[in-house]
Short mmCIF file of C-alpha atoms in Angstrom, two decimals:
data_model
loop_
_atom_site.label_atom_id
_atom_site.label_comp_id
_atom_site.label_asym_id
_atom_site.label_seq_id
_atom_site.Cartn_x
_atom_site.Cartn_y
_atom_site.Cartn_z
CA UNK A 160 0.00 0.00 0.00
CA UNK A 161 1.53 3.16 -1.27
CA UNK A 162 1.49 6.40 1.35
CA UNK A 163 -0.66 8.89 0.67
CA UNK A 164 1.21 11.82 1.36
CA UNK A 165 -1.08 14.92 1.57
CA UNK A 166 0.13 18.01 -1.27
CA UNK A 167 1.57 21.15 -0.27
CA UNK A 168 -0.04 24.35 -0.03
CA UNK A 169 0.81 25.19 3.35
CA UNK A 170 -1.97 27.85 3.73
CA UNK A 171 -4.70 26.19 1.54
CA UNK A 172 -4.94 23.10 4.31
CA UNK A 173 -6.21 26.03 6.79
CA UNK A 174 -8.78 27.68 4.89
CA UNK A 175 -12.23 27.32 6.64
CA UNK A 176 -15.43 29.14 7.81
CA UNK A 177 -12.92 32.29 9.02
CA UNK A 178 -11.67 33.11 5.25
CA UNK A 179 -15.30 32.24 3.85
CA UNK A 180 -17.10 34.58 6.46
CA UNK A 181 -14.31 37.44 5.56
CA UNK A 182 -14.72 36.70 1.37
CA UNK A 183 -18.58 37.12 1.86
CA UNK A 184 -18.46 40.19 4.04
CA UNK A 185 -16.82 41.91 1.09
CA UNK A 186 -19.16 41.13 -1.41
CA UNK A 187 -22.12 41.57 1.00
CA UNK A 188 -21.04 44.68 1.17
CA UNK A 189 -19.93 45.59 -2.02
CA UNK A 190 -16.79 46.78 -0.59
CA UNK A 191 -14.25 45.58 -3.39
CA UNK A 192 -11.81 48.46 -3.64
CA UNK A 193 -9.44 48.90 -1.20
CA UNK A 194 -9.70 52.29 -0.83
CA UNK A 195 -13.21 53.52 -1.46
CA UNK A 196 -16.69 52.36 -2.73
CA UNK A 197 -20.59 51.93 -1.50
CA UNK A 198 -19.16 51.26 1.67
CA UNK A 199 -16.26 51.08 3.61
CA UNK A 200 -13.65 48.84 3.03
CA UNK A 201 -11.44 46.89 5.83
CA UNK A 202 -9.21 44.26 5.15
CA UNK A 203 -6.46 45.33 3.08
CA UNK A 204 -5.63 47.97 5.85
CA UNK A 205 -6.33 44.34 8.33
CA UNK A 206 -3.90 42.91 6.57
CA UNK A 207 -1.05 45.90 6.61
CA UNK A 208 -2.12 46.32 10.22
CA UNK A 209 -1.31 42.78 11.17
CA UNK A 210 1.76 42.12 8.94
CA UNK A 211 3.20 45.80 11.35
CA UNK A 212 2.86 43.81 13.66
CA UNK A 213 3.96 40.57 12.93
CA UNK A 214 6.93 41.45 11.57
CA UNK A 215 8.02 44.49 14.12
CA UNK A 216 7.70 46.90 11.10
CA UNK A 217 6.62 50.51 10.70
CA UNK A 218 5.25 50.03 7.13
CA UNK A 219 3.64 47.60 5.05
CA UNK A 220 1.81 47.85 1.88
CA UNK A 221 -0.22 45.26 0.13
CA UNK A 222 0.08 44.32 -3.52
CA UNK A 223 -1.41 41.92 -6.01
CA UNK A 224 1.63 38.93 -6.54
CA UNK A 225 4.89 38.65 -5.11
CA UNK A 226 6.29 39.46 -8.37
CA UNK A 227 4.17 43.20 -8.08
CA UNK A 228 5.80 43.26 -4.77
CA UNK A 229 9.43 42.70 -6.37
CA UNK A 230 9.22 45.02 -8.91
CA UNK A 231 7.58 47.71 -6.22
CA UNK A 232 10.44 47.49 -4.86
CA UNK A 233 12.71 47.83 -7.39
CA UNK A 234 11.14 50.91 -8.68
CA UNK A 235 11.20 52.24 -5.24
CA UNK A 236 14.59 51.33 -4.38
CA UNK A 237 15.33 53.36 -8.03
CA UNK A 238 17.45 50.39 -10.10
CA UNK A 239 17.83 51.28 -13.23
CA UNK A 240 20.09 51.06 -16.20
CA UNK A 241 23.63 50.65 -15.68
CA UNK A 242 23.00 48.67 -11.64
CA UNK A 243 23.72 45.44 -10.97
CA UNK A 244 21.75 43.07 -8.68
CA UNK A 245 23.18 40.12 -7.40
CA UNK A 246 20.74 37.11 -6.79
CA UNK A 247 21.36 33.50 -5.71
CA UNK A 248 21.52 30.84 -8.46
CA UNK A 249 18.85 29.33 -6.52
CA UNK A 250 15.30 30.85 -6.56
CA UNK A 251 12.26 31.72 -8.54
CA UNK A 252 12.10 33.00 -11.54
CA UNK A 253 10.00 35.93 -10.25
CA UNK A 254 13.27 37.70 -8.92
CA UNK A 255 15.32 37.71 -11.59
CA UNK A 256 12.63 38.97 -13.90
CA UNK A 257 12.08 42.35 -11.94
CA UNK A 258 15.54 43.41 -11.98
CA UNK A 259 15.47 42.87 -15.79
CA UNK A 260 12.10 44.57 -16.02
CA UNK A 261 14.14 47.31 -14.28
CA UNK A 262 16.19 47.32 -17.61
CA UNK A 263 19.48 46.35 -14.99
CA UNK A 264 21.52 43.55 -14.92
CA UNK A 265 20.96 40.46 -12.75
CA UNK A 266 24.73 38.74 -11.47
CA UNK A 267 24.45 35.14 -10.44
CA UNK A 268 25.68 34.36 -6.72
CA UNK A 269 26.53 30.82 -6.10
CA UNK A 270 24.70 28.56 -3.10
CA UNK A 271 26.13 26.59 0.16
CA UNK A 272 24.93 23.53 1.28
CA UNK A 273 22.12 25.70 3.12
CA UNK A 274 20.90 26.33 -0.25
CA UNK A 275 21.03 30.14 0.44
CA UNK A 276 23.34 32.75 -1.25
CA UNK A 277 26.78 32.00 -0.43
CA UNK A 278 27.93 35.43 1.85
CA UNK A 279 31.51 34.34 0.68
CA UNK A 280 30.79 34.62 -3.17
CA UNK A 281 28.47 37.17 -2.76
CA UNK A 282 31.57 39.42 -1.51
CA UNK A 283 33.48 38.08 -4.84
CA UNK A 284 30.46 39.39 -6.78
CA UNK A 285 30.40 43.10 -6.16
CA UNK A 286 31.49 45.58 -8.76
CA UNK A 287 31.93 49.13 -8.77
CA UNK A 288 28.24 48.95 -10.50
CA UNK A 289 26.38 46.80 -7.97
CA UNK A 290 23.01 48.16 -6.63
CA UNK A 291 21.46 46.19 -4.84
CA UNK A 292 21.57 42.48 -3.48
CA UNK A 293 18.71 40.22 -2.93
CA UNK A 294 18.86 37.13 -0.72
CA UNK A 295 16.32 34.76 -1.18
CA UNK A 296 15.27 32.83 1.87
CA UNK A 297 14.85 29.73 -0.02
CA UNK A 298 12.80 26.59 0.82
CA UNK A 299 11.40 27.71 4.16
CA UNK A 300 15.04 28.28 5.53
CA UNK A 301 16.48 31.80 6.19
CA UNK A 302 20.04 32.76 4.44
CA UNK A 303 22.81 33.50 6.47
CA UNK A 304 21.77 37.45 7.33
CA UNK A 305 24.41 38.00 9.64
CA UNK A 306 27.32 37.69 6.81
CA UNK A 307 24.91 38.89 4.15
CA UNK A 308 24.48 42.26 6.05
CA UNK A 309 28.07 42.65 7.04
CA UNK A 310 28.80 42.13 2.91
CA UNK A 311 26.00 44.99 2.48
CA UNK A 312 27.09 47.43 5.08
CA UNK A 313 30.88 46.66 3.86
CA UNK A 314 30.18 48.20 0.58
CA UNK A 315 27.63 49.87 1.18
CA UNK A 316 25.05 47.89 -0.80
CA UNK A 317 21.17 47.76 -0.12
CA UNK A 318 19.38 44.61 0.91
CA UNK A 319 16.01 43.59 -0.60
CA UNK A 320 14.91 39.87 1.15
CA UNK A 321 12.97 38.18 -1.02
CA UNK A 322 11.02 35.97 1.65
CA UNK A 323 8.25 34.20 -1.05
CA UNK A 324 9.17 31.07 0.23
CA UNK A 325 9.98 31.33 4.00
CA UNK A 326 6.66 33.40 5.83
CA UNK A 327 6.73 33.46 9.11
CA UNK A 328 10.52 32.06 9.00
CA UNK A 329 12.92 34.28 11.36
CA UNK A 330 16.71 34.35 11.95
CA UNK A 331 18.11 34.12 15.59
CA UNK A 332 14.43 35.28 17.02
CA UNK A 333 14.16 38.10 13.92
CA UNK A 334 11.54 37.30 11.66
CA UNK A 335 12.40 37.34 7.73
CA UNK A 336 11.83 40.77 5.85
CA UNK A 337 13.08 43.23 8.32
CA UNK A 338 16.51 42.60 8.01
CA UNK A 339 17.47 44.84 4.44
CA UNK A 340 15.98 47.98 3.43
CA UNK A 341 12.95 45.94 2.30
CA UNK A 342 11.93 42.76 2.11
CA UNK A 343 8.71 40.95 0.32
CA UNK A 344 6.23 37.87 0.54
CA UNK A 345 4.16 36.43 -1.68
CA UNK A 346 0.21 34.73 -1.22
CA UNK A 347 0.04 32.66 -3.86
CA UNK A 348 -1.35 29.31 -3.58
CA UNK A 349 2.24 27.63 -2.93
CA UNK A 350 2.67 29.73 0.36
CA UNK A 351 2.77 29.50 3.90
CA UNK A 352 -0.15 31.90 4.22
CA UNK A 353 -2.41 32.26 1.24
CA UNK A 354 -5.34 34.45 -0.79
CA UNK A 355 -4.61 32.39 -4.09
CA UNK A 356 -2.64 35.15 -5.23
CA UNK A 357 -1.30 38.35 -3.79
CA UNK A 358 1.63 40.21 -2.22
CA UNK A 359 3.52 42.48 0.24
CA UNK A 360 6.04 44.57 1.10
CA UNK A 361 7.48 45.86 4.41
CA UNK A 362 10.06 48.81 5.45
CA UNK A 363 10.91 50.54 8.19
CA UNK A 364 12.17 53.32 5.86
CA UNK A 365 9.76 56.09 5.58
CA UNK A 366 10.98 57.32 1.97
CA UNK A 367 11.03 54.15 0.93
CA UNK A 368 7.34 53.24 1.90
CA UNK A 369 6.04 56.37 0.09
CA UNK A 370 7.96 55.92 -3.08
CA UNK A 371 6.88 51.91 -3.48
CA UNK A 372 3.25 53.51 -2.30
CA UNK A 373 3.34 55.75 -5.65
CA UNK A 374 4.89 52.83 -7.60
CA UNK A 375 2.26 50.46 -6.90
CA UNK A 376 -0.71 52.94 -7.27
CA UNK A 377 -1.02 55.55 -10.04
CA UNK A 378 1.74 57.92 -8.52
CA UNK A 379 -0.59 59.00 -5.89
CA UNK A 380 -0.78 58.43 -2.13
CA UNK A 381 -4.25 57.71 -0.45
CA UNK A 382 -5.50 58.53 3.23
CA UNK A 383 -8.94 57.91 4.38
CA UNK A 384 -10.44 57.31 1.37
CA UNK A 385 -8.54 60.05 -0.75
CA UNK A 386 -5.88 60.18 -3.49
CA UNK A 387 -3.23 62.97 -3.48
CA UNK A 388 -0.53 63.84 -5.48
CA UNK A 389 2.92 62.78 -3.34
CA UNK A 390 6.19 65.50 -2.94
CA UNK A 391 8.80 65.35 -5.72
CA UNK A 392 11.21 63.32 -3.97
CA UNK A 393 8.20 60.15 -3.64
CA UNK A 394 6.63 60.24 -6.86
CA UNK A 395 7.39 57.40 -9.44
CA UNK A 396 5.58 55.82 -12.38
CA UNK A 397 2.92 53.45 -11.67
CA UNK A 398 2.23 50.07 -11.75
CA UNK A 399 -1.41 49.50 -10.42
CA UNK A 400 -0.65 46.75 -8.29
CA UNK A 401 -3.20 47.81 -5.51
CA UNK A 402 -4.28 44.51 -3.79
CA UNK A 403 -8.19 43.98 -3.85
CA UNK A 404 -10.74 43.48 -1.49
CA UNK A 405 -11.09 39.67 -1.66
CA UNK A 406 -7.82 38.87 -1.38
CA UNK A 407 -7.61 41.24 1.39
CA UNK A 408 -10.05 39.20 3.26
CA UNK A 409 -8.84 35.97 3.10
CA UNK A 410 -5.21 37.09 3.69
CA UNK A 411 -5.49 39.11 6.35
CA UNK A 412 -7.00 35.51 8.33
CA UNK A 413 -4.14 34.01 6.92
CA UNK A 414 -1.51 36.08 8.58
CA UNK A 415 -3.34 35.38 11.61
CA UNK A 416 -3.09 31.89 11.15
CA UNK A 417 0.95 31.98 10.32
CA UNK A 418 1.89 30.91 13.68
CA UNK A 419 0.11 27.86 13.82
CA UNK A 420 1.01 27.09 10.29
CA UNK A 421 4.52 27.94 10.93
CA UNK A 422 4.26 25.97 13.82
CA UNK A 423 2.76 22.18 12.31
CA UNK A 424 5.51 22.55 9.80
CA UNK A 425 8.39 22.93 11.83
CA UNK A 426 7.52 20.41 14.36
CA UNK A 427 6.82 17.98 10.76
CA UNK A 428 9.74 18.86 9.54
CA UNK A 429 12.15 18.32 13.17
CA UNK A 430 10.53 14.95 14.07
CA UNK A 431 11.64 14.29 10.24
CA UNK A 432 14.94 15.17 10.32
CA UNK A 433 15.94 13.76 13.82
CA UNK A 434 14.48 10.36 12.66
CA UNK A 435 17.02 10.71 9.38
CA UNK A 436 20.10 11.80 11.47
CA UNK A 437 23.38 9.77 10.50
CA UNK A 438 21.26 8.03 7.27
CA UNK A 439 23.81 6.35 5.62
CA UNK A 440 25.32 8.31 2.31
CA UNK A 441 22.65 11.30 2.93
CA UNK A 442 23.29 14.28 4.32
CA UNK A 443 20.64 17.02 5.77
CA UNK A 444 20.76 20.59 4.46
CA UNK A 445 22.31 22.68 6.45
CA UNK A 446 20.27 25.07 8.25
CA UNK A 447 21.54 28.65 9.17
CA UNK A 448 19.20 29.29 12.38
CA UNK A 449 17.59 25.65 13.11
CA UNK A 450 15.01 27.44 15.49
CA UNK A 451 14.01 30.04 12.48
CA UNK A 452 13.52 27.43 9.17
CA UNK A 453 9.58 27.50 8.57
CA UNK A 454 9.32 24.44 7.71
CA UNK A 455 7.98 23.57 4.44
CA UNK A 456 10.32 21.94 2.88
CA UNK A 457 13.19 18.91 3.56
CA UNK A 458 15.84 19.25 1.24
CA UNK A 459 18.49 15.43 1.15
CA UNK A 460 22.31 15.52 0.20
CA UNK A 461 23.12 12.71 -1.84
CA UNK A 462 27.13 11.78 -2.29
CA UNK A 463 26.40 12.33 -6.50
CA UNK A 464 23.89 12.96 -8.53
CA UNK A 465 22.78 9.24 -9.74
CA UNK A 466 22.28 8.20 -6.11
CA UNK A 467 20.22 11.82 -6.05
CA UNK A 468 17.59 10.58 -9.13
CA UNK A 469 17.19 7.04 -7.85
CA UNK A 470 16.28 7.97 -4.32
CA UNK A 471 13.86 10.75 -5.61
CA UNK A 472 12.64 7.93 -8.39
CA UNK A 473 11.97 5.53 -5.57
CA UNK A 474 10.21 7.95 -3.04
CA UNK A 475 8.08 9.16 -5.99
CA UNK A 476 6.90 5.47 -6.46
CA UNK A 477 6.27 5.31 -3.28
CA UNK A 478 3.86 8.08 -2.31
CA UNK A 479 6.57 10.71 -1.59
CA UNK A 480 5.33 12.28 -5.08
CA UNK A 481 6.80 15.84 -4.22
CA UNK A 482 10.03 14.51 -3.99
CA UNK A 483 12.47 16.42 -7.17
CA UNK A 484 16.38 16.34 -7.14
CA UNK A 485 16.68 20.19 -7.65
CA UNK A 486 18.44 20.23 -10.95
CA UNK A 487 15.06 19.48 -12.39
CA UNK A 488 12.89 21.96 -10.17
CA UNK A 489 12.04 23.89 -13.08
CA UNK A 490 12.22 27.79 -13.15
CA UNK A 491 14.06 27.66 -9.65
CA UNK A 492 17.04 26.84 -10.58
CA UNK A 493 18.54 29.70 -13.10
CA UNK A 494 19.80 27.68 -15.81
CA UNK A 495 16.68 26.19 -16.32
CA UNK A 496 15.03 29.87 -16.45
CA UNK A 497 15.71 30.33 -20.62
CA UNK A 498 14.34 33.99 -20.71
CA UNK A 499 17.58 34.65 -18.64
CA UNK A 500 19.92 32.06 -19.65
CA UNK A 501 19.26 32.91 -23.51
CA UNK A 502 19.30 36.82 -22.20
CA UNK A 503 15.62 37.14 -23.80
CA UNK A 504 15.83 40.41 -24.71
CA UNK A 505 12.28 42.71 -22.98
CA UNK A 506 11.49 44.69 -26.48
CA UNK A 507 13.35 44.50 -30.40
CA UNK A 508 15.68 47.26 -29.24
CA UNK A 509 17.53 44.48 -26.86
CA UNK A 510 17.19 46.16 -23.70
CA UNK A 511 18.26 45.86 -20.88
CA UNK A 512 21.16 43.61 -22.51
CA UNK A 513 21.88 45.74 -25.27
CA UNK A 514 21.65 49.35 -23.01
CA UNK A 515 25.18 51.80 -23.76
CA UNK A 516 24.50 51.81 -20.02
CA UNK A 517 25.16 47.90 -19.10
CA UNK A 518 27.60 47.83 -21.38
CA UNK A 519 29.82 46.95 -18.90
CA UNK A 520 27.84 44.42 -17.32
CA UNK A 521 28.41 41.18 -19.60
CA UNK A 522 27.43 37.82 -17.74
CA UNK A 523 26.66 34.52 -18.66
CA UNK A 524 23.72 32.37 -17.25
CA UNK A 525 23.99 29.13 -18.68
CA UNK A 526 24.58 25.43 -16.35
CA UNK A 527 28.10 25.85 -15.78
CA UNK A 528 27.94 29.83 -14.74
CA UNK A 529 27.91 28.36 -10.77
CA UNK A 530 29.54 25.52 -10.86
CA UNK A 531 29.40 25.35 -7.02
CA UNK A 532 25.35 25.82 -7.15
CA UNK A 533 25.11 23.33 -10.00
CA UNK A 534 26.99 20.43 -8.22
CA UNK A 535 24.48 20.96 -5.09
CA UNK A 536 21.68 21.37 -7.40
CA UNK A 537 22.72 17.55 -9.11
CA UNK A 538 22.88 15.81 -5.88
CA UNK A 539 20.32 17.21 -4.16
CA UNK A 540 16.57 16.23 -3.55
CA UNK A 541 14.00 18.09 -2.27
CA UNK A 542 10.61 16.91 -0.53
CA UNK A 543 7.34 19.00 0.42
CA UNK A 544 6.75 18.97 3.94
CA UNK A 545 2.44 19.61 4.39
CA UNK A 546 1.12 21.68 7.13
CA UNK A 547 -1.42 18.85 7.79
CA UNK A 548 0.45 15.73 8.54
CA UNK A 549 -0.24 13.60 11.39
CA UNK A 550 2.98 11.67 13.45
CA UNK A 551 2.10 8.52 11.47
CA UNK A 552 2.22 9.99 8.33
CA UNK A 553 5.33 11.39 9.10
CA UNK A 554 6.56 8.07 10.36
CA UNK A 555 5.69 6.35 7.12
CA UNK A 556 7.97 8.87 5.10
CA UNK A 557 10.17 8.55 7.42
CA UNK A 558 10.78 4.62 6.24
CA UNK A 559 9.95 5.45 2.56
CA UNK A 560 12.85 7.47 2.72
CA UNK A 561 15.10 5.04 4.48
CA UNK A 562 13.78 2.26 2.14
CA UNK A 563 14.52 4.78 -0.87
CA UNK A 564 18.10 5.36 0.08
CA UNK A 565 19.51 2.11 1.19
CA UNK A 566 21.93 0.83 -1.48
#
């Protein structure tokens, strides 16, 4: 009898009556809009209220994806042609496309066995042009932001934490986001908490919140129910990227429910791993604050990349069907991402590769351009760990997994 491991979706498993009652408030009261309509709306400003909070912020501002939340930023944080923004060869295809929609020039940063940007070739990696760096807190587990910061502050370099993949995730008791000038989460249906879609972006730099504020609007700022025009210095183009009504609602229960969601996964995913200590030929990713990793995911070492497929093969036909050796995790890894590795250019003219201004800036992003990242990529496997599993499902992968790596 095969397992019947549950799929991921970390937030989706906690939808119930709360999210429903919220949905049908809004329409009931035909309160769509986050900022005006027949009547008042709520939950958006919910949602910004409790993510201040959560996070030990002074600003948040709600957007429609995680990618409108990346590019927010971006246009906030003013990159442009002629920057440079480093990003880990491991991610989501989301980050490296906003600094090219900012006509700029992504750099490729190699991994460590945490699967987080490496702080010692991240340090090889700046150039007199760099702009910005953007750590991605990949697979539940927070980077290294200790040596990441002192790399930033060294050189003077702004931090933008993409957290997408790690809500509610903290480092050494500091929760994700509020490390870097910015940081930004997404609510799509993969995440920790979820509306189906949706985003958001916290700061605790004033200037900062009022330029991404224009950026994500239409160059305006709102209070109680009215639009004006912003000073000079905080007006940028915009992107209408407002978040609605509806996904206000069912986010802002989500938040709410991060802790407990948070919680189920990390004591899944620590019962896991203590029952795989000392596994013969595999080796546990290493995790940069044990305490702060959310959760969702359990990532296997495997001495080489053979033993890597057949283990993942074998788990698969077991149950264990969200089991992947990362090479093959699609648009995460960046040589599988062919809009970047074939430098896709964004209109005929060739931007932002073919810009007088990047000139400068020539990189190359196919398998090969991180050797270090594609050798952990090869040998590694990665497994979904569900925000709804019981102790005897987690037993049962427990011995799938064993089974699947013996010999």
């Amino acid at each position: 009898m095969q397992l019947k491991w549950p799929f991921e979706f970390p937030g989706v498993h906690w939808l119930d009556e709360e999210e429903e009652q919220a949905v049908l408030e809004v329409l009931r009261n035909r309160a769509v809009y986050r900022y005006y309509g027949v009547n008042k709306p709520k939950f958006v400003d919910a949602l910004e209220a409790a993510a201040r909070e959560f996070y030990g912020v002074k600003y948040a501002l709600a957007v429609n994806s995680g990618s409108g939340a990346l590019i927010t930023a971006m246009t906030a944080l003013g990159i442009g042609p002629g920057d440079e923004v480093i990003v880990p060869a491991f991610m989501w295809v989301a980050t490296v496309a906003a600094v090219v929609h900012a006509n700029a020039i992504p750099v490729l940063c190699e991994i460590d066995d945490s699967l987080t940007m490496d702080p010692a070739d991240l340090e090889k990696k700046i150039t007199a042009r760099t702009r910005l760096m953007v750590p991605v807190h990949m697979a539940g587990s927070p980077c290294d932001m200790d040596a990441v910061m002192a790399v930033a502050h060294r050189h003077k370099v702004p931090v933008l934490e993409d957290v997408a993949q790690s809500n509610g995730a903290s480092y050494h008791g500091r929760k994700l986001g509020s490390f870097g000038a910015a940081g930004i989460f997404s609510f799509q249906i993969n995440k920790n908490a979820t509306a189906g879609e949706g985003g958001l972006l916290i700061t605790n730099d004033e200037r900062l919140y009022g330029r991404a504020f224009s950026a994500h609007d239409m160059s305006q700022l709102w209070r109680d129910g009215k639009s004006f025009d912003p000073p000079p210095e905080l007006l940028a183009w915009a992107g209408g990227r407002r978040m609605s009504e509806l996904c206000g609602a069912c986010a802002s229960i989500q938040i709410r429910k991060l802790p407990k969601i948070v919680a189920h996964m990390q004591a899944s995913h620590r019962r896991i791993r203590a029952a795989l200590e000392g596994l013969p030929g595999v080796q546990l990713r290493r995790l940069n604050d044990p305490e702060g990793d959310a959760g969702p995911f359990l990532i296997l070492l495997f001495e080489n990349d053979v033993k890597a497929l057949r283990a993942a093969e074998r788990m698969r036909d077991s149950g264990l069907h969200t089991a992947i050796r990362i090479a093959d995790y699609g648009l995460h890894v960046y040589s599988n991402i062919l809009t970047l590795a074939n430098k896709l250019p964004l209109s005929p003219a060739g931007n932002p590769w073919s810009l007088r201004e990047n000139a400068a800036s020539v990189y190359d992003y196919h398998q090969g351009a991180c050797p270090q990242s594609d050798a952990l990529f090869a040998r590694s496997v990665l497994l979904t760990i569900p925000s709804c599993l019981t102790e005897a499902l987690e037993e049962e992968a427990v011995q799938v997994i064993r089974t699947a790596t013996a010999g």
